[in-house]
CSV table of C-alpha atoms in Angstrom, one decimal:
chain,number,residue,atom,x,y,z
A,122,VAL,CA,-67.0,6.5,-59.5
A,123,TRP,CA,-65.2,6.7,-62.9
A,124,ASN,CA,-61.6,5.5,-63.1
A,125,PHE,CA,-59.5,6.1,-66.2
A,126,ASN,CA,-56.1,4.7,-67.0
A,127,SER,CA,-53.7,7.7,-66.6
A,128,ALA,CA,-51.8,6.5,-69.7
A,129,GLY,CA,-54.9,6.7,-71.7
A,130,THR,CA,-54.5,3.2,-73.1
A,131,THR,CA,-57.9,1.9,-72.1
A,132,ALA,CA,-61.0,3.3,-73.9
A,133,ILE,CA,-64.3,3.2,-71.9
A,134,ASN,CA,-67.6,3.8,-73.5
A,135,THR,CA,-70.6,3.9,-71.2
A,136,MET,CA,-74.1,5.3,-71.3
A,137,VAL,CA,-75.6,6.5,-68.1
A,138,GLY,CA,-78.9,8.4,-67.6
A,139,GLY,CA,-78.8,9.9,-71.1
A,140,LEU,CA,-75.1,10.9,-70.9
A,141,SER,CA,-72.4,9.1,-72.8
A,142,LEU,CA,-68.9,9.0,-71.4
A,143,ASN,CA,-66.1,8.2,-73.8
A,144,ALA,CA,-62.5,8.1,-72.6
A,145,ALA,CA,-59.6,7.4,-75.0
A,146,SER,CA,-56.0,8.7,-75.1
A,147,GLY,CA,-56.5,10.2,-71.6
A,148,VAL,CA,-59.4,12.5,-72.7
A,149,ALA,CA,-62.9,12.2,-71.4
A,150,ALA,CA,-65.8,13.7,-73.3
A,151,ILE,CA,-69.3,13.9,-71.9
A,152,ASN,CA,-72.0,14.4,-74.6
A,153,ALA,CA,-75.6,15.1,-73.6
A,154,ALA,CA,-77.9,12.8,-75.4
A,155,THR,CA,-81.0,14.9,-74.6
A,156,SER,CA,-81.7,18.7,-74.6
A,157,GLY,CA,-81.8,20.5,-71.3
A,158,ALA,CA,-79.0,18.4,-69.8
A,159,THR,CA,-77.2,19.7,-66.7
A,160,ILE,CA,-74.0,18.2,-65.3
A,161,ASN,CA,-73.3,18.6,-61.6
A,162,LEU,CA,-70.2,17.9,-59.6
A,163,THR,CA,-70.8,17.5,-55.8
A,164,SER,CA,-74.3,18.9,-56.4
A,165,LYS,CA,-72.9,22.1,-58.0
A,166,VAL,CA,-73.7,23.0,-61.6
A,167,VAL,CA,-70.6,22.9,-63.8
A,168,LEU,CA,-72.3,22.6,-67.2
A,169,SER,CA,-75.8,23.1,-68.5
A,170,SER,CA,-77.2,23.1,-72.1
A,171,ILE,CA,-80.1,25.3,-71.1
A,172,VAL,CA,-79.8,28.7,-72.7
A,173,PRO,CA,-80.3,31.6,-70.2
A,174,THR,CA,-82.7,34.5,-70.8
A,175,ILE,CA,-82.7,38.2,-70.2
A,176,SER,CA,-84.8,38.9,-67.0
A,177,SER,CA,-84.4,42.7,-67.1
A,178,GLY,CA,-82.2,45.5,-68.1
A,179,PHE,CA,-79.2,45.6,-70.6
A,180,GLY,CA,-81.0,48.0,-73.0
A,181,THR,CA,-83.8,48.0,-75.5
A,182,SER,CA,-84.4,44.5,-77.1
A,183,PRO,CA,-81.4,42.8,-75.5
A,184,SER,CA,-80.9,39.1,-76.3
A,185,VAL,CA,-78.8,36.1,-75.4
A,186,THR,CA,-77.3,35.4,-78.8
A,187,VAL,CA,-75.5,32.1,-78.4
A,188,GLY,CA,-74.3,29.7,-75.7
A,189,MET,CA,-75.6,27.8,-72.7
A,190,ALA,CA,-76.0,28.5,-68.9
A,191,THR,CA,-72.3,28.3,-68.2
A,192,ALA,CA,-71.0,30.4,-71.2
A,193,PHE,CA,-73.0,32.7,-73.4
A,194,ARG,CA,-73.1,36.0,-75.2
A,195,VAL,CA,-75.5,38.9,-74.6
A,196,ASP,CA,-76.2,41.6,-77.1
A,197,VAL,CA,-77.3,44.6,-75.0
A,198,GLY,CA,-79.6,45.9,-77.7
A,199,THR,CA,-80.1,49.5,-78.7
A,200,GLY,CA,-80.6,52.7,-76.7
A,201,GLY,CA,-77.2,53.0,-74.9
A,202,THR,CA,-79.0,53.9,-71.6
A,203,ALA,CA,-78.8,50.7,-69.5
A,204,SER,CA,-76.0,50.2,-67.1
A,205,ALA,CA,-77.4,47.0,-65.4
A,206,GLY,CA,-79.1,43.8,-66.4
A,207,VAL,CA,-80.2,40.5,-64.9
A,208,ILE,CA,-79.8,37.0,-66.5
A,209,ALA,CA,-82.3,34.2,-65.6
A,210,PHE,CA,-81.0,30.7,-65.8
A,211,GLY,CA,-84.4,29.1,-66.3
A,212,GLY,CA,-84.4,25.4,-65.4
A,213,THR,CA,-80.8,25.5,-64.1
A,214,ALA,CA,-80.7,26.3,-60.4
A,215,ALA,CA,-77.4,26.6,-58.6
A,216,THR,CA,-77.2,25.3,-55.0
A,217,ASN,CA,-76.2,28.7,-53.5
A,218,GLY,CA,-75.8,31.1,-56.4
A,219,TRP,CA,-73.6,31.9,-59.5
A,220,ASN,CA,-70.0,33.2,-59.8
A,221,CYS,CA,-69.7,34.9,-63.2
A,222,LYS,CA,-67.1,36.7,-65.3
A,223,CYS,CA,-68.3,39.3,-67.8
A,224,ASP,CA,-66.3,41.0,-70.7
A,225,ASP,CA,-67.4,43.6,-73.2
A,226,LEU,CA,-66.1,42.3,-76.5
A,227,THR,CA,-67.2,45.2,-78.6
A,228,THR,CA,-66.3,48.6,-77.3
A,229,HIS,CA,-64.3,48.0,-74.1
A,230,VAL,CA,-65.9,51.1,-72.6
A,231,GLY,CA,-66.0,50.6,-68.8
A,232,THR,CA,-65.9,47.4,-66.9
A,233,CYS,CA,-68.7,44.8,-66.9
A,234,GLN,CA,-69.0,43.2,-63.4
A,235,GLN,CA,-71.3,40.8,-61.6
A,236,THR,CA,-73.1,42.6,-58.9
A,237,ALA,CA,-75.4,39.9,-57.3
A,238,SER,CA,-76.8,36.4,-57.7
A,239,THR,CA,-79.5,34.1,-56.5
A,240,THR,CA,-79.9,30.4,-57.2
A,241,THR,CA,-81.6,31.2,-60.6
A,242,THR,CA,-80.3,34.7,-61.6
A,243,ALA,CA,-77.1,36.7,-61.9
A,244,SER,CA,-77.0,40.5,-62.0
A,245,PHE,CA,-74.4,42.6,-64.0
A,246,GLY,CA,-73.4,46.2,-64.2
A,247,GLN,CA,-71.2,48.4,-66.4
A,248,PHE,CA,-68.8,50.7,-64.4
A,249,THR,CA,-66.2,53.4,-65.0
A,250,ALA,CA,-62.7,53.1,-63.6
A,251,LEU,CA,-64.0,55.0,-60.6
A,252,GLY,CA,-66.8,52.5,-60.0
A,253,VAL,CA,-69.6,54.8,-61.2
A,254,ALA,CA,-72.4,53.1,-63.2
A,255,GLN,CA,-72.0,53.7,-66.9
A,256,ALA,CA,-74.3,52.7,-69.8
A,257,TRP,CA,-73.3,50.1,-72.3
A,258,VAL,CA,-72.9,51.3,-75.8
A,259,ALA,CA,-75.8,50.2,-78.1
A,260,SER,CA,-75.2,46.8,-79.5
A,261,ASP,CA,-72.3,45.9,-77.2
A,262,VAL,CA,-71.7,42.2,-77.1
A,263,LEU,CA,-70.9,40.8,-73.6
A,264,ALA,CA,-69.1,37.4,-73.1
A,265,ILE,CA,-70.3,35.9,-69.8
A,266,SER,CA,-69.1,32.7,-68.1
A,267,CYS,CA,-70.8,31.4,-65.0
A,268,VAL,CA,-70.3,28.5,-62.6
A,269,GLY,CA,-72.9,27.5,-60.0
A,270,PHE,CA,-71.7,27.2,-56.4
């Protein structure tokens, strides 16, 4: 159990299991000392430095361009024919699944939505205002944020 002075007058610096916790001025920062770190809260993934991968879909040669398991960007690649895709979280498994939010940062054509999840994957689709599957435009960039539950 970590207790911090609500006024932020006490600074605490502690190293536990490869994570350093530094609290000063009422702000706590957790810095992973090793790669592949995952931070859980009541056994649920809240932050992981493991970069997810494309399991299937999204287009021709899609890629995760930047980020980590809880917040990342996907370039859907070329082709403009895919309307669905699956992200794999690799070594980061959620207890029950993933709740994700997806936004198209490039063309804003249609709505990107999460359609399913397992403990290690999340599925997404692009839809029209009427809920009909619609292909992403080639090279669309998607901003995706996920929290394990």
